[in-house]
Coordinates of N, CA, C and O in Angstrom, one line a residue:
M1133 N -50.5 -27.9 7.8 CA -49.4 -27.9 8.7 C -49.4 -29.2 9.5 O -50.4 -29.7 10.0
A1134 N -48.2 -29.8 9.7 CA -48.1 -31.1 10.4 C -48.5 -30.9 11.9 O -48.3 -29.9 12.5
K1135 N -49.1 -31.9 12.4 CA -49.6 -31.9 13.8 C -48.4 -31.6 14.8 O -48.6 -30.9 15.7
E1136 N -47.2 -32.1 14.5 CA -46.1 -31.9 15.4 C -45.7 -30.5 15.4 O -45.3 -29.9 16.4
T1137 N -45.7 -29.8 14.2 CA -45.4 -28.4 14.1 C -46.3 -27.5 14.9 O -45.9 -26.6 15.7
V1138 N -47.6 -27.9 14.9 CA -48.6 -27.1 15.6 C -48.4 -27.3 17.1 O -48.5 -26.4 17.9
Q1139 N -48.1 -28.6 17.5 CA -47.8 -28.8 18.9 C -46.6 -28.0 19.5 O -46.6 -27.5 20.6
L1140 N -45.5 -28.0 18.7 CA -44.4 -27.2 19.1 C -44.7 -25.7 19.2 O -44.3 -25.0 20.1
A1141 N -45.4 -25.2 18.2 CA -45.8 -23.8 18.2 C -46.7 -23.5 19.4 O -46.5 -22.5 20.1
E1142 N -47.7 -24.4 19.7 CA -48.5 -24.2 20.9 C -47.7 -24.2 22.2 O -48.0 -23.4 23.1
Y1143 N -46.8 -25.1 22.3 CA -45.9 -25.2 23.4 C -45.2 -23.9 23.6 O -45.2 -23.3 24.7
A1144 N -44.5 -23.4 22.6 CA -43.7 -22.2 22.7 C -44.6 -21.0 23.1 O -44.1 -20.2 23.9
V1145 N -45.7 -20.9 22.5 CA -46.6 -19.7 22.8 C -47.1 -19.8 24.3 O -47.2 -18.8 25.0
A1146 N -47.4 -21.0 24.8 CA -47.9 -21.2 26.1 C -46.9 -21.2 27.2 O -47.3 -21.2 28.4
C1147 N -45.6 -21.3 26.9 CA -44.6 -21.4 27.9 C -44.6 -20.2 28.9 O -44.6 -19.1 28.4
R1148 N -44.6 -20.5 30.2 CA -44.6 -19.5 31.2 C -43.5 -19.7 32.2 O -43.2 -20.9 32.6
Y1149 N -42.9 -18.7 32.6 CA -41.8 -18.8 33.5 C -42.2 -19.6 34.8 O -41.4 -20.4 35.3
E1150 N -43.3 -19.3 35.3 CA -43.8 -19.9 36.5 C -43.9 -21.4 36.4 O -43.9 -22.1 37.4
D1151 N -44.1 -21.9 35.2 CA -44.3 -23.4 35.0 C -42.9 -24.1 34.7 O -42.9 -25.3 34.6
I1152 N -41.9 -23.4 34.7 CA -40.6 -24.0 34.3 C -39.9 -24.6 35.6 O -39.8 -23.8 36.6
P1153 N -39.5 -25.9 35.6 CA -38.9 -26.4 36.8 C -37.6 -25.7 37.2 O -36.9 -25.2 36.3
A1154 N -37.3 -25.7 38.5 CA -36.2 -24.9 39.0 C -34.9 -25.4 38.4 O -34.0 -24.6 38.1
D1155 N -34.7 -26.7 38.2 CA -33.5 -27.3 37.7 C -33.3 -26.8 36.2 O -32.2 -26.6 35.8
V1156 N -34.4 -26.7 35.5 CA -34.3 -26.2 34.1 C -33.9 -24.7 34.1 O -33.1 -24.3 33.3
L1157 N -34.5 -24.0 35.0 CA -34.1 -22.5 35.1 C -32.6 -22.4 35.4 O -32.0 -21.6 34.8
D1158 N -32.2 -23.2 36.3 CA -30.7 -23.1 36.7 C -29.9 -23.5 35.5 O -28.9 -22.8 35.2
R1159 N -30.2 -24.5 34.8 CA -29.4 -24.9 33.6 C -29.5 -23.8 32.5 O -28.5 -23.5 31.9
A1160 N -30.7 -23.2 32.3 CA -30.8 -22.1 31.3 C -29.9 -20.9 31.7 O -29.2 -20.4 30.9
K1161 N -29.8 -20.6 33.0 CA -29.0 -19.5 33.5 C -27.5 -19.8 33.2 O -26.7 -19.0 32.9
Q1162 N -27.1 -21.1 33.4 CA -25.8 -21.5 33.2 C -25.4 -21.4 31.7 O -24.3 -20.9 31.3
C1163 N -26.4 -21.8 30.8 CA -26.2 -21.6 29.4 C -26.0 -20.2 29.0 O -25.2 -19.8 28.1
I1164 N -26.9 -19.3 29.6 CA -26.8 -17.9 29.3 C -25.5 -17.3 29.7 O -24.8 -16.6 28.9
A1165 N -25.0 -17.6 30.9 CA -23.8 -17.2 31.4 C -22.6 -17.7 30.5 O -21.7 -16.9 30.2
D1166 N -22.7 -18.9 30.1 CA -21.7 -19.5 29.2 C -21.6 -18.7 27.9 O -20.5 -18.4 27.4
T1167 N -22.8 -18.4 27.3 CA -22.8 -17.7 26.0 C -22.2 -16.3 26.2 O -21.5 -15.8 25.4
I1168 N -22.6 -15.6 27.3 CA -22.1 -14.2 27.5 C -20.6 -14.2 27.7 O -19.9 -13.4 27.1
A1169 N -20.1 -15.2 28.4 CA -18.7 -15.3 28.6 C -18.0 -15.6 27.3 O -16.9 -15.0 27.0
T1170 N -18.5 -16.4 26.5 CA -18.0 -16.7 25.1 C -17.9 -15.5 24.3 O -17.0 -15.2 23.5
I1171 N -19.0 -14.7 24.3 CA -19.1 -13.4 23.5 C -18.0 -12.5 24.0 O -17.3 -11.9 23.2
I1172 N -17.9 -12.3 25.3 CA -16.9 -11.4 25.8 C -15.5 -11.9 25.5 O -14.6 -11.0 25.1
F1173 N -15.2 -13.2 25.5 CA -13.9 -13.7 25.1 C -13.6 -13.4 23.7 O -12.5 -13.0 23.3
G1174 N -14.7 -13.5 22.8 CA -14.5 -13.2 21.4 C -14.4 -11.8 21.0 O -14.0 -11.4 19.9
Y1175 N -14.7 -10.8 21.9 CA -14.8 -9.4 21.6 C -13.5 -8.8 21.0 O -13.6 -8.0 20.0
D1176 N -12.4 -9.1 21.5 CA -11.2 -8.5 21.0 C -10.4 -9.3 19.9 O -9.3 -8.9 19.6
L1177 N -10.9 -10.4 19.5 CA -10.2 -11.1 18.4 C -10.3 -10.3 17.1 O -11.3 -9.6 16.9
P1178 N -9.2 -10.4 16.3 CA -9.1 -9.5 15.2 C -10.3 -9.7 14.2 O -10.9 -8.7 13.7
W1179 N -10.8 -10.9 14.0 CA -11.9 -11.1 13.1 C -13.2 -10.6 13.7 O -14.1 -10.2 13.0
S1180 N -13.3 -10.6 15.0 CA -14.5 -10.1 15.7 C -14.6 -8.6 15.6 O -15.7 -8.0 15.5
R1181 N -13.5 -7.9 15.6 CA -13.5 -6.4 15.5 C -14.1 -6.0 14.2 O -14.7 -4.9 14.2
I1182 N -14.0 -6.7 13.2 CA -14.7 -6.4 11.9 C -16.2 -6.3 12.1 O -16.8 -5.4 11.7
A1183 N -16.7 -7.4 12.7 CA -18.2 -7.4 12.9 C -18.6 -6.3 13.9 O -19.7 -5.7 13.7
V1184 N -17.9 -6.1 14.9 CA -18.2 -5.0 15.9 C -18.2 -3.7 15.2 O -19.2 -2.9 15.3
A1185 N -17.2 -3.4 14.4 CA -17.1 -2.1 13.7 C -18.3 -1.9 12.7 O -18.9 -0.8 12.6
F1186 N -18.7 -3.0 12.0 CA -19.8 -2.9 11.1 C -21.1 -2.6 11.9 O -21.9 -1.8 11.5
A1187 N -21.3 -3.3 13.0 CA -22.5 -3.1 13.8 C -22.5 -1.7 14.4 O -23.6 -1.0 14.4
E1188 N -21.4 -1.2 14.9 CA -21.3 0.1 15.4 C -21.7 1.2 14.4 O -22.4 2.2 14.6
K1189 N -21.2 1.0 13.2 CA -21.4 1.9 12.1 C -22.8 1.9 11.6 O -23.4 3.0 11.3
N1190 N -23.4 0.7 11.4 CA -24.7 0.6 10.8 C -25.9 0.5 11.8 O -27.0 0.6 11.3
G1191 N -25.6 0.4 13.1 CA -26.7 0.3 14.0 C -26.7 1.3 15.1 O -27.4 1.1 16.1
A1192 N -26.0 2.3 15.0 CA -25.8 3.3 16.1 C -27.2 3.9 16.5 O -28.1 4.0 15.7
G1193 N -27.3 4.2 17.8 CA -28.5 4.8 18.3 C -29.5 3.9 19.0 O -30.6 4.4 19.4
G1194 N -29.2 2.7 19.1 CA -30.2 1.8 19.7 C -30.0 1.6 21.2 O -29.2 2.2 21.8
K1195 N -30.7 0.6 21.7 CA -30.7 0.4 23.2 C -30.0 -1.0 23.5 O -29.9 -1.3 24.6
S1196 N -29.6 -1.7 22.5 CA -29.1 -3.1 22.7 C -27.5 -3.0 22.7 O -26.9 -2.3 21.9
R1197 N -26.9 -3.7 23.6 CA -25.5 -3.6 23.8 C -24.7 -4.7 23.1 O -25.1 -5.8 23.1
I1198 N -23.6 -4.3 22.5 CA -22.6 -5.2 22.0 C -21.8 -5.6 23.2 O -21.3 -4.8 23.9
L1199 N -21.8 -6.9 23.6 CA -21.2 -7.4 24.8 C -19.7 -7.4 24.7 O -19.2 -8.1 23.9
G1200 N -19.1 -6.7 25.6 CA -17.6 -6.7 25.6 C -17.2 -5.4 26.3 O -18.0 -4.5 26.5
P1201 N -15.9 -5.3 26.7 CA -15.5 -4.1 27.4 C -15.8 -2.8 26.6 O -15.3 -2.6 25.5
G1202 N -16.6 -1.9 27.1 CA -17.0 -0.7 26.4 C -17.8 -0.9 25.2 O -17.9 0.0 24.4
G1203 N -18.5 -2.0 25.2 CA -19.4 -2.3 24.0 C -20.4 -1.2 23.8 O -21.1 -0.8 24.7
A1204 N -20.6 -0.9 22.5 CA -21.5 0.2 22.2 C -23.0 -0.3 22.3 O -23.3 -1.5 22.2
R1205 N -23.9 0.7 22.4 CA -25.3 0.5 22.3 C -25.7 0.7 20.8 O -25.3 1.7 20.2
V1206 N -26.4 -0.3 20.2 CA -26.8 -0.2 18.8 C -28.2 -0.7 18.7 O -28.8 -1.2 19.7
H1207 N -28.8 -0.6 17.6 CA -30.1 -1.2 17.3 C -30.1 -2.7 17.4 O -29.0 -3.3 17.1
A1208 N -31.2 -3.3 17.8 CA -31.2 -4.8 18.0 C -30.6 -5.6 16.9 O -29.9 -6.6 17.2
P1209 N -31.0 -5.4 15.6 CA -30.4 -6.3 14.6 C -28.9 -6.2 14.6 O -28.2 -7.2 14.4
S1210 N -28.3 -5.0 14.8 CA -26.9 -4.9 14.8 C -26.2 -5.6 16.0 O -25.2 -6.2 15.9
A1211 N -26.9 -5.5 17.2 CA -26.3 -6.1 18.4 C -26.4 -7.6 18.2 O -25.5 -8.4 18.5
A1212 N -27.5 -8.1 17.6 CA -27.6 -9.6 17.4 C -26.6 -10.1 16.4 O -26.0 -11.1 16.6
L1213 N -26.3 -9.3 15.4 CA -25.3 -9.7 14.4 C -23.9 -9.7 15.1 O -23.2 -10.8 15.0
A1214 N -23.6 -8.7 15.7 CA -22.2 -8.6 16.3 C -22.1 -9.7 17.4 O -21.1 -10.4 17.4
N1215 N -23.0 -9.8 18.3 CA -22.9 -10.7 19.4 C -22.9 -12.2 18.9 O -22.3 -13.0 19.5
G1216 N -23.7 -12.4 17.8 CA -23.7 -13.7 17.2 C -22.3 -14.1 16.7 O -21.9 -15.2 16.8
C1217 N -21.7 -13.1 16.0 CA -20.4 -13.4 15.4 C -19.4 -13.6 16.6 O -18.5 -14.5 16.5
L1218 N -19.5 -12.8 17.6 CA -18.6 -13.0 18.8 C -18.8 -14.3 19.4 O -17.8 -14.9 19.9
A1219 N -20.0 -14.8 19.5 CA -20.3 -16.1 20.2 C -19.6 -17.2 19.4 O -19.2 -18.2 20.0
H1220 N -19.6 -17.0 18.1 CA -19.0 -18.1 17.2 C -17.5 -17.8 16.9 O -16.9 -18.6 16.2
A1221 N -17.0 -16.8 17.4 CA -15.6 -16.3 17.0 C -14.5 -17.4 17.3 O -13.6 -17.5 16.5
F1222 N -14.7 -18.2 18.3 CA -13.7 -19.2 18.6 C -14.3 -20.6 18.8 O -13.7 -21.4 19.4
E1223 N -15.6 -20.7 18.3 CA -16.3 -22.0 18.4 C -16.3 -22.6 19.8 O -16.0 -23.8 20.0
M1224 N -16.6 -21.8 20.8 CA -16.6 -22.3 22.1 C -18.1 -22.2 22.7 O -18.3 -22.5 23.8
D1225 N -19.0 -21.7 21.8 CA -20.4 -21.6 22.3 C -21.1 -22.9 22.5 O -20.6 -23.9 22.0
N1226 N -22.1 -22.9 23.3 CA -22.8 -24.2 23.7 C -23.5 -24.8 22.5 O -23.8 -24.2 21.6
L1227 N -23.6 -26.1 22.7 CA -24.4 -26.9 21.7 C -25.0 -28.1 22.5 O -24.9 -28.2 23.7
T1228 N -25.8 -28.9 21.8 CA -26.5 -30.0 22.5 C -25.7 -31.3 22.3 O -25.0 -31.5 21.3
W1229 N -25.9 -32.2 23.2 CA -25.3 -33.5 23.1 C -26.4 -34.6 23.4 O -27.0 -34.4 24.5
P1230 N -26.6 -35.6 22.6 CA -25.9 -35.8 21.3 C -26.3 -34.6 20.4 O -27.3 -34.0 20.5
S1231 N -25.3 -34.4 19.5 CA -25.4 -33.2 18.7 C -26.7 -33.2 17.8 O -27.1 -34.2 17.2
T1232 N -27.4 -32.0 17.8 CA -28.5 -31.9 16.9 C -28.2 -30.8 15.9 O -29.1 -30.3 15.2
G1233 N -27.0 -30.4 15.9 CA -26.6 -29.4 14.9 C -27.0 -27.9 15.2 O -27.1 -27.1 14.4
V1234 N -27.3 -27.7 16.5 CA -27.7 -26.4 16.9 C -26.9 -25.8 18.0 O -26.3 -26.5 18.8
H1235 N -26.8 -24.5 18.1 CA -26.1 -23.7 19.1 C -27.1 -22.7 19.7 O -27.2 -21.6 19.3
P1236 N -27.8 -23.2 20.7 CA -28.9 -22.3 21.2 C -28.4 -20.9 21.8 O -29.1 -20.0 21.6
G1237 N -27.3 -20.9 22.4 CA -26.8 -19.6 22.9 C -26.6 -18.6 21.8 O -27.1 -17.5 21.9
A1238 N -25.9 -18.9 20.8 CA -25.5 -18.0 19.7 C -26.7 -17.7 18.8 O -26.8 -16.6 18.3
T1239 N -27.6 -18.6 18.7 CA -28.7 -18.4 17.7 C -30.0 -18.0 18.3 O -30.8 -17.5 17.7
L1240 N -30.2 -18.3 19.6 CA -31.4 -17.9 20.3 C -31.2 -16.8 21.3 O -31.9 -15.8 21.4
L1241 N -30.2 -17.0 22.2 CA -30.0 -16.0 23.2 C -29.6 -14.7 22.7 O -30.1 -13.6 23.1
V1242 N -28.7 -14.7 21.7 CA -28.2 -13.4 21.2 C -29.3 -12.5 20.6 O -29.4 -11.3 21.0
P1243 N -30.1 -13.0 19.7 CA -31.2 -12.1 19.2 C -32.3 -11.8 20.3 O -32.8 -10.7 20.3
G1244 N -32.5 -12.8 21.1 CA -33.5 -12.6 22.2 C -33.0 -11.5 23.2 O -33.8 -10.7 23.6
L1245 N -31.8 -11.5 23.5 CA -31.2 -10.5 24.4 C -31.3 -9.1 23.7 O -31.7 -8.1 24.3
A1246 N -30.9 -9.0 22.4 CA -31.0 -7.8 21.7 C -32.4 -7.2 21.7 O -32.6 -6.0 21.9
V1247 N -33.4 -8.0 21.4 CA -34.8 -7.6 21.4 C -35.2 -7.2 22.8 O -35.9 -6.2 23.0
A1248 N -34.9 -8.0 23.8 CA -35.3 -7.7 25.2 C -34.7 -6.3 25.6 O -35.4 -5.5 26.2
Q1249 N -33.5 -6.1 25.3 CA -32.9 -4.8 25.6 C -33.6 -3.6 24.9 O -33.8 -2.6 25.5
E1250 N -33.8 -3.8 23.6 CA -34.5 -2.8 22.8 C -35.9 -2.5 23.3 O -36.3 -1.3 23.4
R1251 N -36.6 -3.5 23.8 CA -38.0 -3.3 24.3 C -38.1 -3.1 25.8 O -39.2 -2.8 26.3
G1252 N -37.0 -3.3 26.5 CA -37.0 -3.1 27.9 C -37.7 -4.3 28.7 O -38.1 -4.1 29.8
N1253 N -37.6 -5.5 28.1 CA -38.1 -6.7 28.7 C -37.2 -7.1 29.8 O -36.0 -6.9 29.8
G1254 N -37.7 -7.9 30.8 CA -36.9 -8.4 31.9 C -36.3 -9.7 31.7 O -36.6 -10.4 30.7
G1255 N -35.6 -10.2 32.7 CA -34.9 -11.4 32.6 C -35.8 -12.6 32.5 O -35.5 -13.6 31.8
R1256 N -36.9 -12.6 33.2 CA -37.8 -13.7 33.2 C -38.4 -13.9 31.8 O -38.5 -15.1 31.3
E1257 N -38.7 -12.8 31.1 CA -39.2 -12.9 29.8 C -38.2 -13.5 28.8 O -38.4 -14.3 28.0
L1258 N -36.9 -13.0 29.0 CA -35.8 -13.5 28.2 C -35.6 -15.0 28.4 O -35.4 -15.8 27.4
I1259 N -35.5 -15.4 29.6 CA -35.3 -16.8 30.0 C -36.4 -17.7 29.4 O -36.1 -18.8 28.8
T1260 N -37.6 -17.3 29.6 CA -38.8 -18.0 29.0 C -38.7 -18.2 27.5 O -38.9 -19.3 27.0
A1261 N -38.4 -17.1 26.8 CA -38.3 -17.1 25.4 C -37.1 -18.0 25.0 O -37.2 -18.8 24.0
F1262 N -36.0 -17.9 25.7 CA -34.8 -18.7 25.4 C -35.1 -20.2 25.5 O -34.8 -21.0 24.7
L1263 N -35.8 -20.6 26.6 CA -36.1 -22.0 26.9 C -37.2 -22.5 25.9 O -37.0 -23.6 25.4
A1264 N -38.2 -21.7 25.6 CA -39.2 -22.2 24.6 C -38.5 -22.4 23.2 O -38.7 -23.4 22.6
G1265 N -37.7 -21.4 22.8 CA -37.0 -21.5 21.6 C -36.0 -22.7 21.5 O -35.9 -23.4 20.5
A1266 N -35.3 -22.9 22.6 CA -34.4 -24.0 22.7 C -35.1 -25.4 22.6 O -34.6 -26.3 21.9
E1267 N -36.2 -25.5 23.2 CA -37.0 -26.7 23.2 C -37.4 -27.0 21.7 O -37.3 -28.1 21.2
V1268 N -37.9 -26.0 21.1 CA -38.4 -26.2 19.7 C -37.2 -26.5 18.8 O -37.2 -27.4 18.0
M1269 N -36.1 -25.7 18.9 CA -34.9 -25.8 18.1 C -34.3 -27.2 18.2 O -34.0 -27.9 17.2
I1270 N -34.2 -27.7 19.4 CA -33.5 -29.0 19.7 C -34.4 -30.1 19.2 O -33.9 -31.1 18.6
R1271 N -35.7 -30.0 19.4 CA -36.6 -31.1 18.9 C -36.6 -31.1 17.3 O -36.6 -32.2 16.8
V1272 N -36.6 -30.0 16.7 CA -36.5 -30.0 15.2 C -35.1 -30.6 14.8 O -35.1 -31.4 13.9
G1273 N -34.1 -30.2 15.5 CA -32.7 -30.7 15.2 C -32.6 -32.2 15.3 O -32.1 -32.9 14.5
R1274 N -33.2 -32.7 16.4 CA -33.2 -34.2 16.6 C -34.1 -34.9 15.5 O -33.7 -36.0 15.0
A1275 N -35.2 -34.3 15.2 CA -36.1 -34.9 14.2 C -35.5 -35.0 12.8 O -35.7 -35.9 12.1
T1276 N -34.7 -34.0 12.5 CA -34.2 -33.9 11.2 C -32.7 -34.4 11.1 O -32.1 -34.3 10.0
H1277 N -32.2 -34.8 12.2 CA -30.8 -35.3 12.3 C -29.9 -34.2 11.8 O -29.0 -34.4 11.0
H1278 N -30.0 -33.0 12.3 CA -29.3 -31.8 12.0 C -30.1 -30.9 11.1 O -29.7 -30.1 10.5

């Protein structure tokens, strides 16, 4: 395994909420709010309703919420699928600049939130996982030029 890969993995595993600078936490919270707003905006679009109906049918009975007015609780994989589709429904979700070809909100926050809800994890754990994942994802995106 490449030295850089090991360094990124070690960083992600060791990341602690208490060690994250306040300005980074603020920015992460803004990105999370942006993604949630984008998901809610996409909830009622006709093509989104297909993904929501699929998730409701195939994931019923879980603890993870499909985000939107009256969104159902489903199992984590179904919530991640539906919310990921909703986040991309109108191509308004966040990305990095200069572009690294990644959308951290739709690809990291959405499954992280679904798993956090399923397991009963708190916000600090979710934010820490989101930031660690974003750091790794963006660095890989920059290194590979998408």
